[in-house]
Amino acid sequence: MDSSCFSDVPLLFDGMEQIASRGFSCDAYRVKIYGKLHFLKRLKPLYAADIRYQEAIRKEFETGYRLEHPNIVRYISFSDDGILMEYVDGETLSQRLSSHPEYFESKKNTEKFLRQLLNAVGYLHSHQVLHLDLKPDNILLTRINDDVKLIDLGCCYTDGFVDTHGFTESFAAPEQLSIIHCPLSIRTDIYAIGKIMELLPHHHIYNKVIGKCTAQLPENRYQSIADLQKALLPKRKPWRWALLALLLVIFFLGYLLFAKNDSHFSEPMESPVENKTVQEQPLPPVQSVPSATAKKNESTKEQQQITPSALPPIKKELSEEEQAFLDQPHLRTVTSEEFSRYKQRLAEYYREANAFLNDSSNYRKYPSHQAYLRRYQDIVYETLQRIKADEWFHPLYNSPMNPISSYTRKYKADLEHRAFVNSNQLP
């Protein structure tokens, strides 16, 4: 270890193993120094003598060496043709999406990944560094705890190294691809983050955020990582803890008050007893307690004896034919068979609306939540038109009688909740 030149491999490392890499100008090695693993990024022989590539890796090392962040790989030392870095035991985002796509099925895992990635990129920006090559192959996920590690600052832009080259076309912003020189900015990295989010499963739930990240004009994108974090990640609401503390205080005070009253009534009461003859009153005759079945039959009998005048008025204006049909005596008492038939027909009418909500392919077919909700409303409107044409079903559907009215309201409320959940955001 008396030499700092990486080219003298036997004198430097206890062990050296080349690992697969997609780098254009560098090879990657896993090396062992005093029993500890490190990562070596080394220029390929074809570029080792080229001063341009030597300056590029020197720029990467000098930029990365002054950074210290848990989600950015640590730079250790530098030689003429390579950089020694922290070794990360894990896999790239591309490998994770290929081998374990179900990992991002969890909203918790997705939010953790995005939070750590944005923290790392925001840290770079706060130190006057633009990454300019954000892509799945430059994002590692550790094998333990699945933490993000951002790598490869070879294409970065800093105040000290303004001459930067290289990008990945599928993740590069329009200003990077333009043949006319365009200024690069924080919004260039934000564009790449939007393209990365498009690769995540269920990315449609971020469609609005992705659309703003990947806007063609930089001024139409988020202006900073903080703005993107505010739009993308949920904020913890401190008032919840204050409310919980208030409830605990109220509970505690109520308990003390109850305990005080209980002890007051438990004290023996001493009062003089007057010597008076108490006239015994005859006990009332014992009455039998009605059973639960008898109570149920009695309640059903009372329900069947309800007269039309005792019912609340119909809220919806009906035609004379519908009103006459609804006034028929047999509709005033709903039997269990009629109610079962009613529920079955209601489910049939709303089957198309349910099928639309349950079909996840509609999220891709209608990527805009306005278009999605507009189609849902059209289906419900067509359903209501069919209900109105049903001479048996329509009067019951609009009847205020229980249990039909409450069942209909519950069914319709459930549909609306499923379609408009999360403040008109797609499910």
PDB file of N, CA and C in Angstrom, residues 31 41 50 53 118 121 171 186 191 238 278-280 302 315 329 336 352 367 369 400 415:
ATOM      1  N   VAL A  31     -12.895  -4.922  -5.367  1.00  0.00           N
ATOM      2  CA  VAL A  31     -11.547  -5.146  -4.851  1.00  0.00           C
ATOM      3  C   VAL A  31     -11.610  -5.245  -3.326  1.00  0.00           C
ATOM      4  N   LYS A  41     -13.631   1.965 -10.160  1.00  0.00           N
ATOM      5  CA  LYS A  41     -14.046   2.386 -11.499  1.00  0.00           C
ATOM      6  C   LYS A  41     -12.783   2.804 -12.236  1.00  0.00           C
ATOM      7  N   ASP A  50      -5.892   8.881 -22.760  1.00  0.00           N
ATOM      8  CA  ASP A  50      -6.567  10.065 -23.316  1.00  0.00           C
ATOM      9  C   ASP A  50      -6.788  11.079 -22.189  1.00  0.00           C
ATOM     10  N   TYR A  53     -10.489  11.832 -21.026  1.00  0.00           N
ATOM     11  CA  TYR A  53     -11.141  10.891 -20.114  1.00  0.00           C
ATOM     12  C   TYR A  53     -10.488  10.910 -18.742  1.00  0.00           C
ATOM     13  N   LEU A 118     -35.160  11.793  -4.098  1.00  0.00           N
ATOM     14  CA  LEU A 118     -35.293  13.247  -4.130  1.00  0.00           C
ATOM     15  C   LEU A 118     -34.376  13.908  -3.098  1.00  0.00           C
ATOM     16  N   VAL A 121     -30.852  13.923  -4.738  1.00  0.00           N
ATOM     17  CA  VAL A 121     -30.724  14.903  -5.825  1.00  0.00           C
ATOM     18  C   VAL A 121     -30.817  16.326  -5.270  1.00  0.00           C
ATOM     19  N   PHE A 171     -33.470   9.322 -21.219  1.00  0.00           N
ATOM     20  CA  PHE A 171     -33.776  10.035 -19.978  1.00  0.00           C
ATOM     21  C   PHE A 171     -33.304  11.493 -20.033  1.00  0.00           C
ATOM     22  N   ILE A 186     -31.527  22.940 -12.723  1.00  0.00           N
ATOM     23  CA  ILE A 186     -32.149  21.958 -11.836  1.00  0.00           C
ATOM     24  C   ILE A 186     -33.281  21.231 -12.543  1.00  0.00           C
ATOM     25  N   TYR A 191     -36.596  16.601 -15.065  1.00  0.00           N
ATOM     26  CA  TYR A 191     -37.135  15.898 -16.237  1.00  0.00           C
ATOM     27  C   TYR A 191     -36.777  14.409 -16.158  1.00  0.00           C
ATOM     28  N   PRO A 238     -48.986  17.332  11.798  1.00  0.00           N
ATOM     29  CA  PRO A 238     -48.715  17.381  13.243  1.00  0.00           C
ATOM     30  C   PRO A 238     -49.962  17.575  14.076  1.00  0.00           C
ATOM     31  N   VAL A 278     -93.983   0.972  58.474  1.00  0.00           N
ATOM     32  CA  VAL A 278     -94.038   1.084  57.020  1.00  0.00           C
ATOM     33  C   VAL A 278     -95.164   0.212  56.511  1.00  0.00           C
ATOM     34  N   GLN A 279     -96.071   0.862  55.776  1.00  0.00           N
ATOM     35  CA  GLN A 279     -97.213   0.111  55.248  1.00  0.00           C
ATOM     36  C   GLN A 279     -96.757  -0.659  54.019  1.00  0.00           C
ATOM     37  N   GLU A 280     -96.877  -1.937  54.100  1.00  0.00           N
ATOM     38  CA  GLU A 280     -96.448  -2.774  52.988  1.00  0.00           C
ATOM     39  C   GLU A 280     -97.441  -2.656  51.847  1.00  0.00           C
ATOM     40  N   GLU A 302     -96.456  -4.583  13.241  1.00  0.00           N
ATOM     41  CA  GLU A 302     -96.667  -3.142  13.269  1.00  0.00           C
ATOM     42  C   GLU A 302     -96.273  -2.513  11.942  1.00  0.00           C
ATOM     43  N   LYS A 315     -90.179  12.412  -2.261  1.00  0.00           N
ATOM     44  CA  LYS A 315     -89.416  13.628  -2.501  1.00  0.00           C
ATOM     45  C   LYS A 315     -89.343  13.964  -3.982  1.00  0.00           C
ATOM     46  N   PRO A 329    -101.615  -0.867  -2.465  1.00  0.00           N
ATOM     47  CA  PRO A 329    -101.373  -1.376  -1.098  1.00  0.00           C
ATOM     48  C   PRO A 329    -100.223  -2.380  -1.018  1.00  0.00           C
ATOM     49  N   SER A 336     -89.885  -9.992   2.083  1.00  0.00           N
ATOM     50  CA  SER A 336     -88.478 -10.372   1.914  1.00  0.00           C
ATOM     51  C   SER A 336     -88.208 -10.825   0.489  1.00  0.00           C
ATOM     52  N   GLU A 352     -72.642  -2.745 -14.891  1.00  0.00           N
ATOM     53  CA  GLU A 352     -71.713  -2.120 -15.831  1.00  0.00           C
ATOM     54  C   GLU A 352     -70.847  -1.076 -15.140  1.00  0.00           C
ATOM     55  N   PRO A 367     -56.107   7.883 -19.110  1.00  0.00           N
ATOM     56  CA  PRO A 367     -55.031   8.332 -18.209  1.00  0.00           C
ATOM     57  C   PRO A 367     -55.363   9.601 -17.451  1.00  0.00           C
ATOM     58  N   HIS A 369     -57.725  11.759 -15.130  1.00  0.00           N
ATOM     59  CA  HIS A 369     -58.816  11.406 -14.216  1.00  0.00           C
ATOM     60  C   HIS A 369     -60.104  12.110 -14.607  1.00  0.00           C
ATOM     61  N   PRO A 400     -89.367   6.411  -0.447  1.00  0.00           N
ATOM     62  CA  PRO A 400     -88.668   6.716   0.806  1.00  0.00           C
ATOM     63  C   PRO A 400     -88.796   5.610   1.839  1.00  0.00           C
ATOM     64  N   LEU A 415     -70.751   3.362  -4.710  1.00  0.00           N
ATOM     65  CA  LEU A 415     -70.251   3.585  -6.061  1.00  0.00           C
ATOM     66  C   LEU A 415     -69.525   4.929  -6.165  1.00  0.00           C
TER      67      LEU A 415
END
